[in-house]
XYZ file of N, CA and C in Angstrom:
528
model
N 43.145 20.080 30.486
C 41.914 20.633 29.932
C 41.028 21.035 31.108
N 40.456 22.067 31.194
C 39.652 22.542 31.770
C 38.427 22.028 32.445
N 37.710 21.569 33.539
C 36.799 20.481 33.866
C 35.310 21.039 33.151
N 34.823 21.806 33.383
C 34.064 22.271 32.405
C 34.094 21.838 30.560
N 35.048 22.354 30.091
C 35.310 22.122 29.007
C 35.194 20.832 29.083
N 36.051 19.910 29.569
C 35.852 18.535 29.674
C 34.801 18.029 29.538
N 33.343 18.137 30.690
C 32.092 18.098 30.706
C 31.670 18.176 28.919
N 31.695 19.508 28.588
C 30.689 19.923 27.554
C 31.135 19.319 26.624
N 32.724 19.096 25.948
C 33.217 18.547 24.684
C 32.813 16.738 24.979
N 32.784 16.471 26.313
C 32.049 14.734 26.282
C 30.392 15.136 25.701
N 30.155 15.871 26.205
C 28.577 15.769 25.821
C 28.680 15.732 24.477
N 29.058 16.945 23.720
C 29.260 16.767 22.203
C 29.969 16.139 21.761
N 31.271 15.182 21.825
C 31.509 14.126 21.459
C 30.457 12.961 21.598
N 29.586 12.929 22.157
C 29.259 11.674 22.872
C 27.706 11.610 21.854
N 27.432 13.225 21.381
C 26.589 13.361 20.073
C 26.848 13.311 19.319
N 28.138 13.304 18.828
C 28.473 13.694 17.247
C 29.172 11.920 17.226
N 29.990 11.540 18.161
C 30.711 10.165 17.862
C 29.766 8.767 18.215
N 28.959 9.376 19.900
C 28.304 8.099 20.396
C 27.455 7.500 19.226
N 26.472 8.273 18.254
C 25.898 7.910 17.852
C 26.730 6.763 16.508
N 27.696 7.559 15.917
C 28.770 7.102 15.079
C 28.595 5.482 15.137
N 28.726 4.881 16.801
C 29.039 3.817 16.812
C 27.863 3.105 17.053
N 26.592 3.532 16.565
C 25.383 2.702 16.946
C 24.540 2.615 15.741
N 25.152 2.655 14.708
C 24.281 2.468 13.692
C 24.251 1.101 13.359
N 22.986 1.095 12.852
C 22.297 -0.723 12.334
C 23.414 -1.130 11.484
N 23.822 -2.652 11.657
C 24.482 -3.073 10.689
C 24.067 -3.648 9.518
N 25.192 -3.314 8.289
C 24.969 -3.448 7.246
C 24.242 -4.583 6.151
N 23.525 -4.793 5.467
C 22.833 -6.204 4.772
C 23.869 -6.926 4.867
N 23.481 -8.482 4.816
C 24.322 -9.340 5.108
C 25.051 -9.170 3.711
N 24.284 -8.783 2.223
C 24.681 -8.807 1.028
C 25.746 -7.771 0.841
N 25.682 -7.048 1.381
C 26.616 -5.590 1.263
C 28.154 -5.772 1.183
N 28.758 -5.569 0.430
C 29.914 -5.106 0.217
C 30.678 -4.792 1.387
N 31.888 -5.555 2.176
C 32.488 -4.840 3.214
C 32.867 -3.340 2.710
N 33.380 -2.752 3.303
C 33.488 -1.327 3.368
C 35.148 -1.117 3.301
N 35.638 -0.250 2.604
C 37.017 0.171 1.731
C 37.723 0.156 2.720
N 38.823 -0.176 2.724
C 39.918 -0.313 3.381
C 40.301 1.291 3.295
N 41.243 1.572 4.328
C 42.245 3.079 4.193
C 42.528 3.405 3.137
N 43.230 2.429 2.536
C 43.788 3.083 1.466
C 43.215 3.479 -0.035
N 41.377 2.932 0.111
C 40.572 3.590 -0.992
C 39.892 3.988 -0.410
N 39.505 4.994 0.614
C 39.027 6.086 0.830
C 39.234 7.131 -0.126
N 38.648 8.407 -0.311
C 38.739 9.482 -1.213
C 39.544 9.863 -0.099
N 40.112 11.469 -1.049
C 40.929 11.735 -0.238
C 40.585 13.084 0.680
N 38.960 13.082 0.193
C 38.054 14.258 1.132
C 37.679 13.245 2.437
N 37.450 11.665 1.677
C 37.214 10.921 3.378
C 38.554 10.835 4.131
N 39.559 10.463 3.436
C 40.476 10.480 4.624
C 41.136 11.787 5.386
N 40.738 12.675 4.876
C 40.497 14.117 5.337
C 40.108 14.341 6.922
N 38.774 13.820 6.419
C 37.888 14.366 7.751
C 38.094 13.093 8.752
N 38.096 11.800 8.006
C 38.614 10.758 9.383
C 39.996 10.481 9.691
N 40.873 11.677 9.302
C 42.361 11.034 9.315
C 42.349 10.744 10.880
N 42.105 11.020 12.167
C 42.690 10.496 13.482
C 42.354 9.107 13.296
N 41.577 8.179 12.190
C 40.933 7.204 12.619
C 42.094 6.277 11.702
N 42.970 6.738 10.839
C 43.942 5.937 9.876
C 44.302 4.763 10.436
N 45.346 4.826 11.809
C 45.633 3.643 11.818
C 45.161 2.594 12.666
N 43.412 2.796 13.510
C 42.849 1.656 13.197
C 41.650 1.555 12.323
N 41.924 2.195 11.021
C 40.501 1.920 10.175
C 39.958 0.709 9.595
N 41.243 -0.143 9.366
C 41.359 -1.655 8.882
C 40.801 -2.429 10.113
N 40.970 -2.086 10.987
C 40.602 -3.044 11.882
C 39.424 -2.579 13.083
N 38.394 -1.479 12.228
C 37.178 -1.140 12.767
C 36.408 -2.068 12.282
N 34.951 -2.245 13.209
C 34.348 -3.392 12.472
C 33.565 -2.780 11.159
N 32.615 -3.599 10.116
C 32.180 -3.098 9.358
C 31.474 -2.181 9.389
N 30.520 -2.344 10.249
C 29.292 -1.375 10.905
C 30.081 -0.239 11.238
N 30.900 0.081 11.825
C 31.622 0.950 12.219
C 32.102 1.806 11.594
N 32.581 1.322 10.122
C 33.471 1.838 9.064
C 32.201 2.333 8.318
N 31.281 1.808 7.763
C 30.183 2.100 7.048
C 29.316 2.934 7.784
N 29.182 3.435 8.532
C 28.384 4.552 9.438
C 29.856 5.578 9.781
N 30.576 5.892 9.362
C 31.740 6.752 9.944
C 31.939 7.047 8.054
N 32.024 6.435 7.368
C 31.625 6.535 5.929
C 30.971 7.079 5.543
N 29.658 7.109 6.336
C 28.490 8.054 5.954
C 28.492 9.136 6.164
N 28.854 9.385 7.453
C 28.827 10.878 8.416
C 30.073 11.487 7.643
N 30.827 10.799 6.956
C 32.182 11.763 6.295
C 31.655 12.238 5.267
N 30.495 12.130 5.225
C 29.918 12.089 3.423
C 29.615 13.611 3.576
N 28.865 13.770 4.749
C 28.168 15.348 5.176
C 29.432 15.550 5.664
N 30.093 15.209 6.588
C 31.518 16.230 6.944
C 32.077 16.836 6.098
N 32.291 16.046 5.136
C 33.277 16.772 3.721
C 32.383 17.704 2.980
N 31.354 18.095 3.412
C 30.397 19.483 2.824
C 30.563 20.501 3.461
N 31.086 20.551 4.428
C 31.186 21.184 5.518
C 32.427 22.346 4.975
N 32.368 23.465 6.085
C 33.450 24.483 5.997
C 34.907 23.727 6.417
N 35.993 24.259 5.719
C 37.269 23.544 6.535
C 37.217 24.120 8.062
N 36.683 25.142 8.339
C 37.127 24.856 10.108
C 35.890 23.769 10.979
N 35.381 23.809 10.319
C 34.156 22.728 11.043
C 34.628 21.743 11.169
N 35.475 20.957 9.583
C 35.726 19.619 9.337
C 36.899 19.479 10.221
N 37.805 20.407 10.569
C 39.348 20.602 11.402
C 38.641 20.376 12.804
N 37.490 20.959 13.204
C 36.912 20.689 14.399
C 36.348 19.372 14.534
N 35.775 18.631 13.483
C 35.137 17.171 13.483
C 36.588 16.231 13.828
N 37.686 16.583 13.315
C 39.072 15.703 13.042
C 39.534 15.510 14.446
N 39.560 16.999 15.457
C 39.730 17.002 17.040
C 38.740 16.345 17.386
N 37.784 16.472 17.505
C 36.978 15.724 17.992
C 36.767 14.275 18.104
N 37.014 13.692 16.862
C 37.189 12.283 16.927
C 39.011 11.894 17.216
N 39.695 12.579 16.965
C 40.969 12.608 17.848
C 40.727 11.998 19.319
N 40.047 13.190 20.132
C 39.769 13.228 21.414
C 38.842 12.205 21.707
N 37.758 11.865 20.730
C 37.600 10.397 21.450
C 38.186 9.346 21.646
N 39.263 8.852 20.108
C 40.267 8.284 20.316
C 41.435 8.106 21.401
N 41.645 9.244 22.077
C 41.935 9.208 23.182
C 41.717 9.191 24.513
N 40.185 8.541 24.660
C 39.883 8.728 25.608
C 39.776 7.109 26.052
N 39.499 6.791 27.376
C 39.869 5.533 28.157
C 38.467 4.905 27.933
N 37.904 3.699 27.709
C 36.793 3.143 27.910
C 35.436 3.677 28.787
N 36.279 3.993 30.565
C 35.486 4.406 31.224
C 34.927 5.786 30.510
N 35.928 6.359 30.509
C 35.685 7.811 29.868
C 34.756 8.346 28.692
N 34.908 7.676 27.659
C 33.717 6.984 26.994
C 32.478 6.941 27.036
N 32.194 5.953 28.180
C 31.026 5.811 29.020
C 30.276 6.473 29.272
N 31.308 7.514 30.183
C 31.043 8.717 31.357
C 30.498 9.814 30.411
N 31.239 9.427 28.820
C 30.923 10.410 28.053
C 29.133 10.219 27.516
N 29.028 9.121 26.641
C 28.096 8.893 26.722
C 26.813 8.813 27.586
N 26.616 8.951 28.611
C 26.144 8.966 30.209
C 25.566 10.412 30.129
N 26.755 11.036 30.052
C 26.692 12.647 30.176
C 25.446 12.995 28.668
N 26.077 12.322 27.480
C 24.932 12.853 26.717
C 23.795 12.220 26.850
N 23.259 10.991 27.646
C 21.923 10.839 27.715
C 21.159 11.504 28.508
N 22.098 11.707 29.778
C 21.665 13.082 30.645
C 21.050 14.238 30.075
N 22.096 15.015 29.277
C 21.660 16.007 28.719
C 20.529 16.056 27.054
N 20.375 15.030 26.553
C 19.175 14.733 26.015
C 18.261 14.364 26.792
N 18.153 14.337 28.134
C 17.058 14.361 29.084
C 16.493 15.287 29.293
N 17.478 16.383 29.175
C 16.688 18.206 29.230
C 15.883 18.031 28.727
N 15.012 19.673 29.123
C 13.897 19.977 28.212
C 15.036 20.953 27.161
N 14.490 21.542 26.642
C 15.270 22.340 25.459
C 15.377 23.516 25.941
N 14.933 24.480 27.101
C 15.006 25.151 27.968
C 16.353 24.795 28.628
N 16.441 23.526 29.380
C 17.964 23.156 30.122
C 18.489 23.205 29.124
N 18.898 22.930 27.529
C 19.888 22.180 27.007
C 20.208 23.972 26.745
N 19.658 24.617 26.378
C 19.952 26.349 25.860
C 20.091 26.821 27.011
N 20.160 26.746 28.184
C 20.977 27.295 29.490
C 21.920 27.194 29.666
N 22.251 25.637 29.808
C 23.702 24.727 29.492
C 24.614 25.541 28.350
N 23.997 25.548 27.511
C 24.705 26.184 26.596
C 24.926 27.873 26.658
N 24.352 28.245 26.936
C 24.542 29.610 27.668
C 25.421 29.732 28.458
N 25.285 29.053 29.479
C 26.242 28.958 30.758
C 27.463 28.953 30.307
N 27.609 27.940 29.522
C 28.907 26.995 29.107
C 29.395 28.476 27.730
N 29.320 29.469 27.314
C 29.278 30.334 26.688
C 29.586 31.232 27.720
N 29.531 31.705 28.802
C 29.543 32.711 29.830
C 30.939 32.101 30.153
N 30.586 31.240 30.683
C 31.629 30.239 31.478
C 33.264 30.778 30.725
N 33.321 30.491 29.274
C 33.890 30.307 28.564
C 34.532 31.921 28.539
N 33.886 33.016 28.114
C 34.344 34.249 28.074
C 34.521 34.732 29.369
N 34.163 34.171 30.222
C 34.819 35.257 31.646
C 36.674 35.190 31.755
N 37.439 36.083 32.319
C 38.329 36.202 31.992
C 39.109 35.024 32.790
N 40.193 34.932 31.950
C 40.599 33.192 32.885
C 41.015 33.121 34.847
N 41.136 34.391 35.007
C 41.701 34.189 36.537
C 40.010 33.762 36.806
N 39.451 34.143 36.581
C 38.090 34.520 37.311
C 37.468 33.164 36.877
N 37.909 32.592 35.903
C 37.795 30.870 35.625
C 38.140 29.980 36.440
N 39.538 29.895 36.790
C 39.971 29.446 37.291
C 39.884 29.224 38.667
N 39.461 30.948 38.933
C 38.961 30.737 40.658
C 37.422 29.927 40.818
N 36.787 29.827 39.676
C 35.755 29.356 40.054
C 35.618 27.524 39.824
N 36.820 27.486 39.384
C 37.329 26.136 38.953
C 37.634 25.077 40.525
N 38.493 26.168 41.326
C 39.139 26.060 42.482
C 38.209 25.702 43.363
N 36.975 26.870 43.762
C 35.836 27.161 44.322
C 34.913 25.473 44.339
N 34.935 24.982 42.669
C 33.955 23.959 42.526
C 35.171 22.646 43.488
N 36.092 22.753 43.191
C 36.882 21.287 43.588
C 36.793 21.513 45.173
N 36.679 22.726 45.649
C 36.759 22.418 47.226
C 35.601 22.484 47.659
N 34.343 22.210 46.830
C 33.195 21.769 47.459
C 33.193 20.413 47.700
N 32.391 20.193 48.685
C 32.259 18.515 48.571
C 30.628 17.987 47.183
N 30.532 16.868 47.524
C 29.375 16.517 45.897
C 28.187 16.902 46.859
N 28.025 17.143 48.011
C 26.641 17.259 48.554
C 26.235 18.684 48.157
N 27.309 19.289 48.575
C 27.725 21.079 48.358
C 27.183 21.562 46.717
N 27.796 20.436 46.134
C 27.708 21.119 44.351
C 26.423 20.461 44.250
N 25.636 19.502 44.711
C 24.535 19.330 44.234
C 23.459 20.478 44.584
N 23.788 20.655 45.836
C 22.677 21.745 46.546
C 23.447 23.147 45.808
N 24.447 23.629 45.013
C 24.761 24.837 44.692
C 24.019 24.536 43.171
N 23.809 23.361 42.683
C 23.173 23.392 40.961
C 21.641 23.250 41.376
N 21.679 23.038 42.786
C 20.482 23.274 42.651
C 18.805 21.929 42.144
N 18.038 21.882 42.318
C 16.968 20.769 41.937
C 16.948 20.422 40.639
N 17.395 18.775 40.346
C 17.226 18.174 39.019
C 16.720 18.695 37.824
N 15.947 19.052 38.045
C 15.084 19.765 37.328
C 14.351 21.172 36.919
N 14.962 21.963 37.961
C 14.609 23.017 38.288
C 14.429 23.980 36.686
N 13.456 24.592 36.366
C 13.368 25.440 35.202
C 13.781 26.537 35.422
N 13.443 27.086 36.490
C 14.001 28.612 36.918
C 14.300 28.513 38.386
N 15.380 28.658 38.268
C 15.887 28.672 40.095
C 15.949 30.331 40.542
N 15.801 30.025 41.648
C 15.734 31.470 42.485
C 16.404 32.648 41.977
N 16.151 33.950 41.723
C 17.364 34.941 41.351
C 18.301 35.123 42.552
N 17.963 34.179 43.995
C 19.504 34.430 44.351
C 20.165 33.331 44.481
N 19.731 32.209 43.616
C 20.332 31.224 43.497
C 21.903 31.553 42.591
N 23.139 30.283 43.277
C 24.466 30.839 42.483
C 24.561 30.864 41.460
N 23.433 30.306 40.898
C 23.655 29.909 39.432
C 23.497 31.161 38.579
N 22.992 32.207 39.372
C 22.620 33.132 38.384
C 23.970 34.224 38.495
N 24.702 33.493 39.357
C 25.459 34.937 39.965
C 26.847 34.162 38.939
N 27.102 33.124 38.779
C 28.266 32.539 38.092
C 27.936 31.017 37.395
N 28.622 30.795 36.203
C 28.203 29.585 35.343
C 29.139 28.206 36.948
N 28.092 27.300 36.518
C 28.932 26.516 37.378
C 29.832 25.551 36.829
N 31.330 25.787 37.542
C 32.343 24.781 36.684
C 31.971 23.359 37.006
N 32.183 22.609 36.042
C 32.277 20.921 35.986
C 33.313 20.497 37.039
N 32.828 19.188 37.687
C 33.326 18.535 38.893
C 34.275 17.764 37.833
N 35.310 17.173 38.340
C 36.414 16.263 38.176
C 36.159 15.368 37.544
């Protein structure tokens, strides 16, 4: 996968799933929450990557992933096919990774809404330039060193960087 891509699908995993796993737990009175096999079959739809550990998610877990399937399954089928990768891909991702993911989205809920619609711009540019021209810039980012890519993205914070700053001349690919 692409390091960029990598970057941006943690950020939005890390919105659409991190939160998944932080919801308040349930009244002590409450009903544990349905096993796999009485799910509807619009919930096991949209959470099928989660089948075979759904029994053994905790309650909180199952009952907030319950919920969010509630609005998923309203959804268009390519959205919900995109929600299914998505929690796929968190499923496959390593603890640290996770983390790194989550990390990345508190970062980027740190933007102002100015950064977060640049980012997303970028990451939109990034995306349609033609792949050699991706790739070279893929190449370009790995043989910088981190001092290099910090001073090429430029000040933390920066709202508008220079027009001859690189940023304006090419989206910048995600580090490793």
């Amino acid at each position: 996968m692409k390091p960029l891509r990598r970057i941006v699908l943690s950020l939005l995993l890390a919105g659409v799933l991190g939160s998944a796993f932080a919801a308040p737990p349930p009244p002590d009175d409450a009903p544990p929450p349905p096993s796999w096999s009485s799910l509807s079959a619009a919930q096991r739809d949209v959470l099928a990557p989660l089948q075979h550990e759904w029994d053994t998610l905790s309650p909180r877990k199952r009952e907030h992933m319950l919920h969010r399937a509630e609005h998923w399954a309203t959804l268009p089928p390519e959205k919900r096919a995109e929600i299914r990768q998505r929690i796929a891909r968190w499923q496959q991702m390593t603890p640290d990774q996770r983390r790194q993911a989550r990390a990345n989205m508190r970062e980027f809920h740190k933007m102002s809404r100015e950064q977060r619609e640049q980012l997303h711009a970028t990451f939109e540019h990034f995306q349609n330039l033609p792949p050699p021209q991706r790739e070279q810039l893929i190449r370009e980012w790995h043989a910088l060193t981190p001092q290099q890519r910090l001073e090429w993205r430029g000040p933390p914070h920066a709202d508008h960087p220079p027009e001859d700053h690189p940023s304006h001349q090419a989206p910048p690919p995600a580090h490793p």
